[in-house]
Coordinates of C-alpha atoms and ligand atoms in Angstrom, one line a residue:
X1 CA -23.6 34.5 -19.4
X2 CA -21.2 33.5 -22.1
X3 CA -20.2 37.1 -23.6
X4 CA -20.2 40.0 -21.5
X5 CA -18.8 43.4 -23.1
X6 CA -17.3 46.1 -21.0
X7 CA -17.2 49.7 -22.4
X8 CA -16.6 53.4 -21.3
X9 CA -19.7 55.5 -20.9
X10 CA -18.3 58.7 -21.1
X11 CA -14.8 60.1 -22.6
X12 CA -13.0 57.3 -21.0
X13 CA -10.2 56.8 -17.7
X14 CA -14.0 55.7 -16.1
X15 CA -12.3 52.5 -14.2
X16 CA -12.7 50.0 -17.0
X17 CA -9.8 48.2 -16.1
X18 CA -10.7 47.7 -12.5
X19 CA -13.9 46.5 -13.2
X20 CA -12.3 44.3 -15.7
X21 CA -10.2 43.0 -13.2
X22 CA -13.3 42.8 -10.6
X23 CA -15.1 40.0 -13.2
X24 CA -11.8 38.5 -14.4
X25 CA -11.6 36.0 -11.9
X26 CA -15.5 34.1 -13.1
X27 CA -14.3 34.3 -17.0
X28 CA -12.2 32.4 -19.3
X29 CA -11.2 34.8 -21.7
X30 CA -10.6 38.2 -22.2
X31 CA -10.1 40.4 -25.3
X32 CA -9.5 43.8 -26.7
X33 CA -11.2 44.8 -29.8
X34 CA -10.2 48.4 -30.5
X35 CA -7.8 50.9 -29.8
X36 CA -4.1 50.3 -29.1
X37 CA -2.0 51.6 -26.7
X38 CA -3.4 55.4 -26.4
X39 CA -5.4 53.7 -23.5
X40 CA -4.4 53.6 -20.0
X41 CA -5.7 51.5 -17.4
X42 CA -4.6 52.0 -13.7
X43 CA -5.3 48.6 -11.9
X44 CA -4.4 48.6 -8.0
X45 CA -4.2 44.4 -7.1
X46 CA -3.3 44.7 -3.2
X47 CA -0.1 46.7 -2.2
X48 CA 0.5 46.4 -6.1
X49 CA -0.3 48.8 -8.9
X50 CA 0.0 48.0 -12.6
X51 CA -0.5 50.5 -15.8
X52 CA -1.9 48.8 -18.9
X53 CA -1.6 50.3 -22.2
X54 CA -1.8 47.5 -25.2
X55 CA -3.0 44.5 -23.2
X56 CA -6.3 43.9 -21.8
X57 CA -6.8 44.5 -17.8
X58 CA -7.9 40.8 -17.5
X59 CA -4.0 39.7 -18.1
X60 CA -3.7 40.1 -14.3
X61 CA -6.0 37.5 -13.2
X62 CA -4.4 34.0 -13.1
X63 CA -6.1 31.5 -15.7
X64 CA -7.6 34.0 -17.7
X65 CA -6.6 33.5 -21.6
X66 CA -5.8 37.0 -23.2
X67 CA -6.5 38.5 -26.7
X68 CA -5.9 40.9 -28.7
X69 CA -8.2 40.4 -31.7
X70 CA -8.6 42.2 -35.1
X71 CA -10.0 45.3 -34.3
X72 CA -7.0 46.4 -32.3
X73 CA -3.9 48.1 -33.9
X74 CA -0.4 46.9 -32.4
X75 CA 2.8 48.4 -32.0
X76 CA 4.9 45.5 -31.1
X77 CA 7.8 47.4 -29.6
X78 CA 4.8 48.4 -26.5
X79 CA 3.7 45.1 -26.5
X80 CA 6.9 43.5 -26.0
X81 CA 7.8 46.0 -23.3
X82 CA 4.5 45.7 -21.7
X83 CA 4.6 41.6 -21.5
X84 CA 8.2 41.5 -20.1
X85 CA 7.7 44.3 -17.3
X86 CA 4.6 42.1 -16.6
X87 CA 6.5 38.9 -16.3
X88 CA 9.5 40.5 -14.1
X89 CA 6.7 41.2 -11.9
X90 CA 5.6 37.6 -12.0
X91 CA 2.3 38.3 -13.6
X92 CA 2.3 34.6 -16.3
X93 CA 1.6 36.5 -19.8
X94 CA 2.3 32.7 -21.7
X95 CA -1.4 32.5 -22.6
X96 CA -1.5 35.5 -24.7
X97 CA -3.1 35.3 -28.0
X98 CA -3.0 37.7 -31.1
X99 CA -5.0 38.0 -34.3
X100 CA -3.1 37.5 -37.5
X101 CA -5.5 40.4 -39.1
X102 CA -4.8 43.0 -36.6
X103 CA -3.1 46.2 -37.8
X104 CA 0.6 47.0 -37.0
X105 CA 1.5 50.2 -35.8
X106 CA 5.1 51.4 -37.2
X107 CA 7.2 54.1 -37.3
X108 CA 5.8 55.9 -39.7
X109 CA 2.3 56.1 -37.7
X110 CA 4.1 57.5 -34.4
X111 CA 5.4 60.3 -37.0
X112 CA 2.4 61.1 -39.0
X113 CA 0.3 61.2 -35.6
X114 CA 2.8 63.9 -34.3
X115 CA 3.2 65.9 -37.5
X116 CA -0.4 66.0 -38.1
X117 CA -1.2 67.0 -34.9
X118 CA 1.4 70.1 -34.9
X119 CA -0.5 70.8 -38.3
X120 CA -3.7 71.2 -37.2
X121 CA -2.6 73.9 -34.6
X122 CA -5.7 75.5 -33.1
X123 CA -7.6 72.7 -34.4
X124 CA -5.4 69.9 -32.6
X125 CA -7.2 67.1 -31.5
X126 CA -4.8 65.9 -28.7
X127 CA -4.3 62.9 -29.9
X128 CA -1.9 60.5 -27.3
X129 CA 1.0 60.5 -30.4
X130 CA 1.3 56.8 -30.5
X131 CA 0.3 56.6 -34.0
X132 CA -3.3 55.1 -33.6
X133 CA -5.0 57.7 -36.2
X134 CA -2.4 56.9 -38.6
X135 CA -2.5 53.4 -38.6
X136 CA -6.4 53.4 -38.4
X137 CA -6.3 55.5 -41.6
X138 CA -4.1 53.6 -43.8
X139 CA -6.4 50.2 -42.6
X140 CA -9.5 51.8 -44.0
X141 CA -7.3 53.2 -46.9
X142 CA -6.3 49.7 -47.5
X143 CA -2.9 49.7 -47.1
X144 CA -2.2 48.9 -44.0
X145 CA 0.0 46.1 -42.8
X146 CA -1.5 43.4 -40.2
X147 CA 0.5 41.4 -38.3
X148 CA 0.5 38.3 -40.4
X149 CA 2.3 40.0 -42.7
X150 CA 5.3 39.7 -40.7
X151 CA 5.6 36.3 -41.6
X152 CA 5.7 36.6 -45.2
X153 CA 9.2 38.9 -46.2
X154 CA 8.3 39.7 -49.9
X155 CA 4.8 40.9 -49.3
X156 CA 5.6 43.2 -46.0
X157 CA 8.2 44.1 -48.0
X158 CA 5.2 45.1 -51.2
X159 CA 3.4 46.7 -48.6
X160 CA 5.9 48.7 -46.4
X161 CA 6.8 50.4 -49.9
X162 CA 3.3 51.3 -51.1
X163 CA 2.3 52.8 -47.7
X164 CA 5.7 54.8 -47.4
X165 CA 5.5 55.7 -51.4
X166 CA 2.8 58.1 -51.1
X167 CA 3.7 59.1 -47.0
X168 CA 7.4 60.4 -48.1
X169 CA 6.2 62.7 -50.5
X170 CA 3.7 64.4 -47.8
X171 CA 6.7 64.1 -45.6
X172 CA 9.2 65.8 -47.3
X173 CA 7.1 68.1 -49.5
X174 CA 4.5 68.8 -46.8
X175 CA 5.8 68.9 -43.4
X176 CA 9.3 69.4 -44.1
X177 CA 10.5 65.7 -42.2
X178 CA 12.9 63.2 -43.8
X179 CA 11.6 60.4 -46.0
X180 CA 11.7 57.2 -44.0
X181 CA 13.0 54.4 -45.7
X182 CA 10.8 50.8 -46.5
X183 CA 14.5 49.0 -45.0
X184 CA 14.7 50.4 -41.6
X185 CA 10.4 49.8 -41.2
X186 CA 10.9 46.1 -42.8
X187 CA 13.6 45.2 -40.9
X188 CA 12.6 46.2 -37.5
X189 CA 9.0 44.1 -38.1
X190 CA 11.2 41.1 -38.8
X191 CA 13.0 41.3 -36.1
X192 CA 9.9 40.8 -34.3
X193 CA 8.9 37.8 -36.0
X194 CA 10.0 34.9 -34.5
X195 CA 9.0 36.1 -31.1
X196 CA 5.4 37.0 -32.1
X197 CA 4.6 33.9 -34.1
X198 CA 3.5 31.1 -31.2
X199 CA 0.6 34.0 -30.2
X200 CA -0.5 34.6 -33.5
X201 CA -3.5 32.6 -34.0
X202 CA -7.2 33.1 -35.7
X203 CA -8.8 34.7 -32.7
X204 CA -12.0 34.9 -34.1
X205 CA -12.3 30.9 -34.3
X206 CA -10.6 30.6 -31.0
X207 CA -13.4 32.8 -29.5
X208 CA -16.3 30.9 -31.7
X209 CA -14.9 27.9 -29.9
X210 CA -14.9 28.8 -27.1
X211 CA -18.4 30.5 -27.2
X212 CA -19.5 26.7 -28.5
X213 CA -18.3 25.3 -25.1
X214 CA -20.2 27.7 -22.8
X215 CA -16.9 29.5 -21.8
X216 CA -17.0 33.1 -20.8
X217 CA -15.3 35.6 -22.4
X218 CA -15.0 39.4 -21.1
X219 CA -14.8 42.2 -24.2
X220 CA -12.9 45.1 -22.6
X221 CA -13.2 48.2 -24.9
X222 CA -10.7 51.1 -24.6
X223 CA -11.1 54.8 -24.8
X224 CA -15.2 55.1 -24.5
X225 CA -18.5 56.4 -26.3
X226 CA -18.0 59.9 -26.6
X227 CA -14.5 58.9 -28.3
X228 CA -16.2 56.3 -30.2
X229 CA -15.6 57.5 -34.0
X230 CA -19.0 57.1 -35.6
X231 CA -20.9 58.2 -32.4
X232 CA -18.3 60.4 -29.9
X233 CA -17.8 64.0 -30.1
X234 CA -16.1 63.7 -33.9
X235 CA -13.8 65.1 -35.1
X236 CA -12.5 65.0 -31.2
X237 CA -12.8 61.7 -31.1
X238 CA -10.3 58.2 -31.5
X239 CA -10.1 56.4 -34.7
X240 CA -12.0 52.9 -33.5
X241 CA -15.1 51.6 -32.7
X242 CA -15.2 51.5 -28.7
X243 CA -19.2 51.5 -28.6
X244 CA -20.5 47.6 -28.4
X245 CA -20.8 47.0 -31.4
X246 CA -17.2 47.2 -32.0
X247 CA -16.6 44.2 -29.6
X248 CA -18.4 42.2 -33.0
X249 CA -16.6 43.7 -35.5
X250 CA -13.6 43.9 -33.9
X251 CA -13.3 40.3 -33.0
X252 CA -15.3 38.5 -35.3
X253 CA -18.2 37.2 -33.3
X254 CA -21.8 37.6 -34.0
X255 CA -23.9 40.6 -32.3
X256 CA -26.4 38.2 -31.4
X257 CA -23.4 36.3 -28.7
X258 CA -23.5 39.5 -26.9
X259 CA -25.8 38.8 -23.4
X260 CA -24.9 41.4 -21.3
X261 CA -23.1 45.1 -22.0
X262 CA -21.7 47.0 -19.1
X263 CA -21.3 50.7 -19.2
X264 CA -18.5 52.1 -16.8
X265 CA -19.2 55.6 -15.4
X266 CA -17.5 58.0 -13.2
X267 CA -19.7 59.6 -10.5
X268 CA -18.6 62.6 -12.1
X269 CA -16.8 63.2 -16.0
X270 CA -13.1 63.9 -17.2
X271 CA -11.9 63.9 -20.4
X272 CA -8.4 64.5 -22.1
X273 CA -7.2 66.3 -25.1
X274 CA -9.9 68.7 -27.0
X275 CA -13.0 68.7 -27.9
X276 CA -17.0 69.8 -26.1
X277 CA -17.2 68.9 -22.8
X278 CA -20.8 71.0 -21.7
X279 CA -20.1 70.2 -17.8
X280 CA -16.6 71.1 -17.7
X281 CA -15.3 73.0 -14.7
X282 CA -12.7 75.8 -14.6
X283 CA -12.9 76.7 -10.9
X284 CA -11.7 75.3 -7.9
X285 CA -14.4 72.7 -8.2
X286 CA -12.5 71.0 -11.0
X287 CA -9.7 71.1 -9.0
X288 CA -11.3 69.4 -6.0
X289 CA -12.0 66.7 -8.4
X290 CA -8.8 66.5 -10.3
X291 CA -6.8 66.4 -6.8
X292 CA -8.9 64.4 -4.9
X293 CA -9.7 61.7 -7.9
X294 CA -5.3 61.7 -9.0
X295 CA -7.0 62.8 -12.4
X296 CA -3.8 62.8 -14.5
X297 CA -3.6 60.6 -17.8
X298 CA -2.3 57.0 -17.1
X299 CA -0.7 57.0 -20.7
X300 CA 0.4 60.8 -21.1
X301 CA 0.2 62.3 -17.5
X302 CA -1.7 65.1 -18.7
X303 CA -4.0 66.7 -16.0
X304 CA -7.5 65.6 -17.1
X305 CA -10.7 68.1 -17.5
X306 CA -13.2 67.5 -14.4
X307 CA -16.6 68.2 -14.5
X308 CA -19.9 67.5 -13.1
X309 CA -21.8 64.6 -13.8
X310 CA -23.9 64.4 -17.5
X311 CA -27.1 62.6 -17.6
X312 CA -28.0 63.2 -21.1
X313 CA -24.1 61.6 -21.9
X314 CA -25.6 58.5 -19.4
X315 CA -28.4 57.8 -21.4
X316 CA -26.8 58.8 -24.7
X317 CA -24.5 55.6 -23.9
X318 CA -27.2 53.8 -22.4
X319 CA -29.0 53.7 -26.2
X320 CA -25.9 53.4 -28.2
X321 CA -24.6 50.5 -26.4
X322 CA -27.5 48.5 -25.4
X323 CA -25.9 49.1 -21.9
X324 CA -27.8 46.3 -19.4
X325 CA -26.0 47.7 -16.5
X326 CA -23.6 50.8 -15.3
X327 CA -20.7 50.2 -12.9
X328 CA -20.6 53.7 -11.2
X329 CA -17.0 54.4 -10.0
X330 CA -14.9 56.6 -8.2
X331 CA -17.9 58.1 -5.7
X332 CA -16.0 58.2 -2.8
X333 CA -14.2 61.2 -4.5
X334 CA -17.2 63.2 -4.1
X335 CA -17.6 62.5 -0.2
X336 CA -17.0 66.2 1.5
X337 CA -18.5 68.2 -1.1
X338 CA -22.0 69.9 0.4
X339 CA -24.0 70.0 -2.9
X340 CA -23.3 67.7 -6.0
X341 CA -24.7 69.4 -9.1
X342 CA -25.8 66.9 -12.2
X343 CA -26.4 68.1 -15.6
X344 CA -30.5 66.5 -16.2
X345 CA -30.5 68.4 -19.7
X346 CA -29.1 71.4 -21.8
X347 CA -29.8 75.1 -22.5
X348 CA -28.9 75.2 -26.4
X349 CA -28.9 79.0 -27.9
X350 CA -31.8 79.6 -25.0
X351 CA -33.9 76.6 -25.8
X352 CA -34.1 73.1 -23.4
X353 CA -32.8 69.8 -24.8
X354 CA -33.1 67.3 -23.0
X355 CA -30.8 64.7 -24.9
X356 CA -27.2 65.0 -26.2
X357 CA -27.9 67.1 -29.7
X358 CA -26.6 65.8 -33.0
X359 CA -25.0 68.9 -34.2
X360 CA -22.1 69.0 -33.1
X361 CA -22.3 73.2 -33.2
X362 CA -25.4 72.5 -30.7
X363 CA -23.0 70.2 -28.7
X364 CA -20.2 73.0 -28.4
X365 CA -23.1 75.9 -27.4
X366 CA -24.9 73.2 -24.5
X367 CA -24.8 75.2 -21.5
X368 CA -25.6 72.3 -18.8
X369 CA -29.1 72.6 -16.8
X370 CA -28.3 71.7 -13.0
X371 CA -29.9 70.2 -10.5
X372 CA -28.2 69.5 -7.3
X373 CA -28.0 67.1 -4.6
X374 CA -27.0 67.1 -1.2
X375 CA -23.3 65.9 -0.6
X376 CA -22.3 63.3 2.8
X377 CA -18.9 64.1 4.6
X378 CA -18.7 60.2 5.9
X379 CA -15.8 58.5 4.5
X380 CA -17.2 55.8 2.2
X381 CA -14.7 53.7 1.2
X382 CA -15.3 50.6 3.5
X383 CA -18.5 50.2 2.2
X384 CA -19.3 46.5 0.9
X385 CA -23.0 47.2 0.3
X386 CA -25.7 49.6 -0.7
X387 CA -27.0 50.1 3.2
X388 CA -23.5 50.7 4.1
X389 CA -23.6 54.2 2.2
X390 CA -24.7 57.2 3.9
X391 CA -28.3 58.6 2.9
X392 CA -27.6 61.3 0.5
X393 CA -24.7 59.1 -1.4
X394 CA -27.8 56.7 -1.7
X395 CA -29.8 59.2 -2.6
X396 CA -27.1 60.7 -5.8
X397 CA -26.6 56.9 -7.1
X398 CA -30.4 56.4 -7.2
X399 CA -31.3 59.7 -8.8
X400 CA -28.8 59.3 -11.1
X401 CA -30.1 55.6 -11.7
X402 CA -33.2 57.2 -12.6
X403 CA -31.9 59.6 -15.5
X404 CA -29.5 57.6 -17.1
X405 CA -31.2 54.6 -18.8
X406 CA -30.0 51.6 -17.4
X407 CA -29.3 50.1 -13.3
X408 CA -26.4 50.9 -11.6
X409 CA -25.1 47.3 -10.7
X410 CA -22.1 48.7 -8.7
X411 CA -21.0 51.1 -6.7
X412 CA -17.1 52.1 -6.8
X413 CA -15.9 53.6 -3.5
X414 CA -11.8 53.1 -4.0
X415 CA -9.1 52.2 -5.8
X416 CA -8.7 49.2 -4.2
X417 CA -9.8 45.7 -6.4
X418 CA -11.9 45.2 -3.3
X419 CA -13.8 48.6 -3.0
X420 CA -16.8 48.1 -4.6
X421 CA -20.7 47.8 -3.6
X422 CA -22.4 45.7 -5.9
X423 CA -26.3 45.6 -6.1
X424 CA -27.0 43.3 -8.7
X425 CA -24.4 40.3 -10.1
X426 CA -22.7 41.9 -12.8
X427 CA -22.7 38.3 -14.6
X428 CA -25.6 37.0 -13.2
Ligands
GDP1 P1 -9.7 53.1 -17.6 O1 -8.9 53.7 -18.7 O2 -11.2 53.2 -17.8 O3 -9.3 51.7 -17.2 O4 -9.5 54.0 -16.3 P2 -8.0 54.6 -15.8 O5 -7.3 53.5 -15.1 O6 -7.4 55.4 -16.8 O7 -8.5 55.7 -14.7 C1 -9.3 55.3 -13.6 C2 -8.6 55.6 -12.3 O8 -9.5 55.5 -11.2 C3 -7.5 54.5 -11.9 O9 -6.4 55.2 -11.4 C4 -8.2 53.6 -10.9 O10 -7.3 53.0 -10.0 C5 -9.1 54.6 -10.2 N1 -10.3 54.0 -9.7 C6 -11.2 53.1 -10.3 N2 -12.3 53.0 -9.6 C7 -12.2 53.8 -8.5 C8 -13.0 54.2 -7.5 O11 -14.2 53.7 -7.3 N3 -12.6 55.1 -6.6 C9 -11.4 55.7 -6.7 N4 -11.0 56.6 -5.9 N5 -10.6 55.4 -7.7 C10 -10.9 54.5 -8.6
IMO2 P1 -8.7 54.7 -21.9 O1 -8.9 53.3 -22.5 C1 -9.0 59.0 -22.4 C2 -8.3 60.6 -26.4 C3 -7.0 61.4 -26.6 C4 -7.5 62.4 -27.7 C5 -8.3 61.5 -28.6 C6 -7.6 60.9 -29.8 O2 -7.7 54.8 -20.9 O3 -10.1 55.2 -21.4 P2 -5.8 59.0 -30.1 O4 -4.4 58.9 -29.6 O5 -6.6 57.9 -29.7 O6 -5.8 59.3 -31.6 O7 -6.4 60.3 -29.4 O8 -8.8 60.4 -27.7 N1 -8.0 59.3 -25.8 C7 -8.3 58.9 -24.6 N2 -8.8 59.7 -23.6 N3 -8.8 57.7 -22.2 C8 -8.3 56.9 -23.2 O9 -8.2 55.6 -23.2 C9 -8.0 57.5 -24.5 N4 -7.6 57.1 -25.7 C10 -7.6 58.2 -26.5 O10 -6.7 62.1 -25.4 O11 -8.3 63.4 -27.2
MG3 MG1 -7.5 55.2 -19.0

């Protein structure tokens, strides 16, 4: 099972990174390919807890090789941070690799990302202000700068100027901020040089190699599907691919490598920042699952939206992705609840739809068709296999099985690396 790719099946915070962490210890490699450090993963290793933002969850596992590949954009300053906190905490972060054509993050991203945002107003996207959008844009606009540019002074020095020429004049003229000047942005990047330059490899080869020799590697997308920009909820969406097909693109292997896809899925949805969310809940239902399931933002802390679960959004994934199998967490969040309602399909202006519409005004007007299951009040979060579950939590995971469009492999029950029930070998 040489490449397996893990992505979020819903508006992300699903438990990618423990289920990263759960396979990490049967795989040789494991790589981000989009996104940067707007995502947050919450990984609980024993007495220990650990928030990842830039790097991918798999650093934690001894042996694994890390990588950050080309589809990622990279502000240095978090990744520095982020690989010393690891090592005072003993975690061994030598093994990290980086690809010279990933995009850098500066200064001028963070900026933009903020000013924009304040421009939209009413319109604001809730973007987590670390300058992803912004660096995404100027990438496609061609002008961005990728990390191997930090090698070469005269040519980050070209391209720190042309990006800033036009950016100053929307600056000043536009939002009213000071121009930023091409010294301060060149100097900082060189200072980062020297320390960057052992990682910086062509990860693309390194992971063709190690395809070639049979070696596993582990694709660990960040934010999720409905944040994916060409198939999420745009414009309220991130600016990278984090559907499966970004795992190719963003790291330079073929589709074709790709055995298995595994689409991580909360028991019930969240999502953070704006945009439609049909199941959404503003009673004291949401709260239940916003206190019960610590739903605040690993990256921002903001308090995320809870809502039922979304079937149509299941299967939606399901095709996108190619998902083979669903890792369902966070269940045991549900246990004391008496009736669980899932969303099976949508009233849209008084008509049923039974998938996720492609008009996006549809998508805002979906009023969610219920049905509803029974609830359990046993705690569940010792169990280690399916029998272990009481009846009616059985009975949610298989109906659910049944509408969303791929198996449920495994069952999360806690935060805990350990509390899982898995049905099926995620790698097998
Ligand atoms: P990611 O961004 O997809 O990696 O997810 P986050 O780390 O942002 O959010 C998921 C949160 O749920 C983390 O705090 C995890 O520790 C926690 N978590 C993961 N799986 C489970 C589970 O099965 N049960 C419970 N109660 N918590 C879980
Ligand atoms: P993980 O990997 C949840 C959301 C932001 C905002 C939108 C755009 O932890 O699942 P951006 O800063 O990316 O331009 O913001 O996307 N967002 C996430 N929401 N989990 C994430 O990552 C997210 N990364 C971005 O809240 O609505
Ligand atoms: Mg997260």
């Amino acid at each position: 099972m040489p490449a397996v790719v893990i992505i979020g099946a819903q508006w992300g915070d699903e438990g990618k990174g423990k289920a990263t962490d759960l396979l990490a210890g049967r795989i040789d490699y494991v790589v981000k390919f989009n996104g940067g450090n707007n995502a947050g993963h919450t990984v609980v290793v024993g007495d220990e807890k650990y928030a990842l933002h830039l790097l991918p969850s798999g650093i934690l596992t001894e042996g694994v090789t890390p990588v950050i590949s080309n589809g990622v954009v990279v502000d240095i300053e978090v990744l520095f941070g982020e690989l010393d906190a690891l090592s005072a905490r003993g975690v061994d972060v030598s093994k990290l690799l980086i690809s010279a054509n990933a995009h850098v993050i500066t200064h001028y991203h963070r900026t933009i990302d903020k000013v924009t945002e304040r421009f939209l107003g009413k319109r604001q996207i809730g973007t987590t202000g670390r300058g992803i959008g912004p660096a995404y844009a100027d990438k496609i606009n061609r002008v961005g700068i990728r990390i191997q540019d930090l090698f070469d002074e005269n040519i980050l020095r070209q391209k720190v100027e042309g990006a800033l020429n036009i950016k100053n004049h929307l600056l000043v003229k536009v939002y009213n901020r000071r121009a930023i000047g091409a010294d301060e942005v060149v100097d900082e990047l060189l200072s980062y040089a020297e320390r960057l330059r052992p990682m910086v490899v062509d990860t693309a080869l390194v992971l063709h190699q190690a395809l070639e020799r049979g070696e596993t590697v582990l694709f660990e997308g960040g934010q999720a599907t409905m944040l994916d920009v060409d198939h999420g909820t745009y414009p309220f969406v991130t600016s990278s691919s984090s559907t499966a097909g970004g795992a190719a693109t963003g790291s330079g292997i073929g589709p074709n490598r790709i055995d298995r896809v595994i689409g991580i899925v909360k028991a019930y949805t969240t999502r953070v920042g704006a945009g439609p969310f049909p199941t959404e809940l503003f009673d004291e239902s949401g709260e239940f699952l916003r206190k019960t399931g610590f739903e605040f933002g690993t990256t921002t802390g903001r308090p995320r939206r809870c809502g039922w679960y979304d079937a149509p959004i299941a299967r939606y994934t399901a095709r996108i992705n190619g998902v083979t199998d669903f890792v369902m967490t966070k269940l045991d969040v549900l246990t004391g609840l008496e009736s669980i309602p899932v969303c099976v399909a949508y009233d849209v202006d008084g008509v049923r739809v039974d998938e996720v519409p492609v008009s996006q005004s549809d998508f805002h007007h979906a009023v969610p068709i219920y049905e509803n299951f029974p609830g359990w009040t046993e705690d569940i979060s010792g169990a280690r296999t399916f029998d272990d579950l009481p009846k009616n939590a059985q009975d949610y995971v298989l109906a659910i099985e049944a509408m969303s469009g791929a198996r449920i492999s495994a069952i999360g029950v806690g935060p805990a690396r350990d509390a899982i029930v898995v049905r099926h070998d995620l790698l097998g």
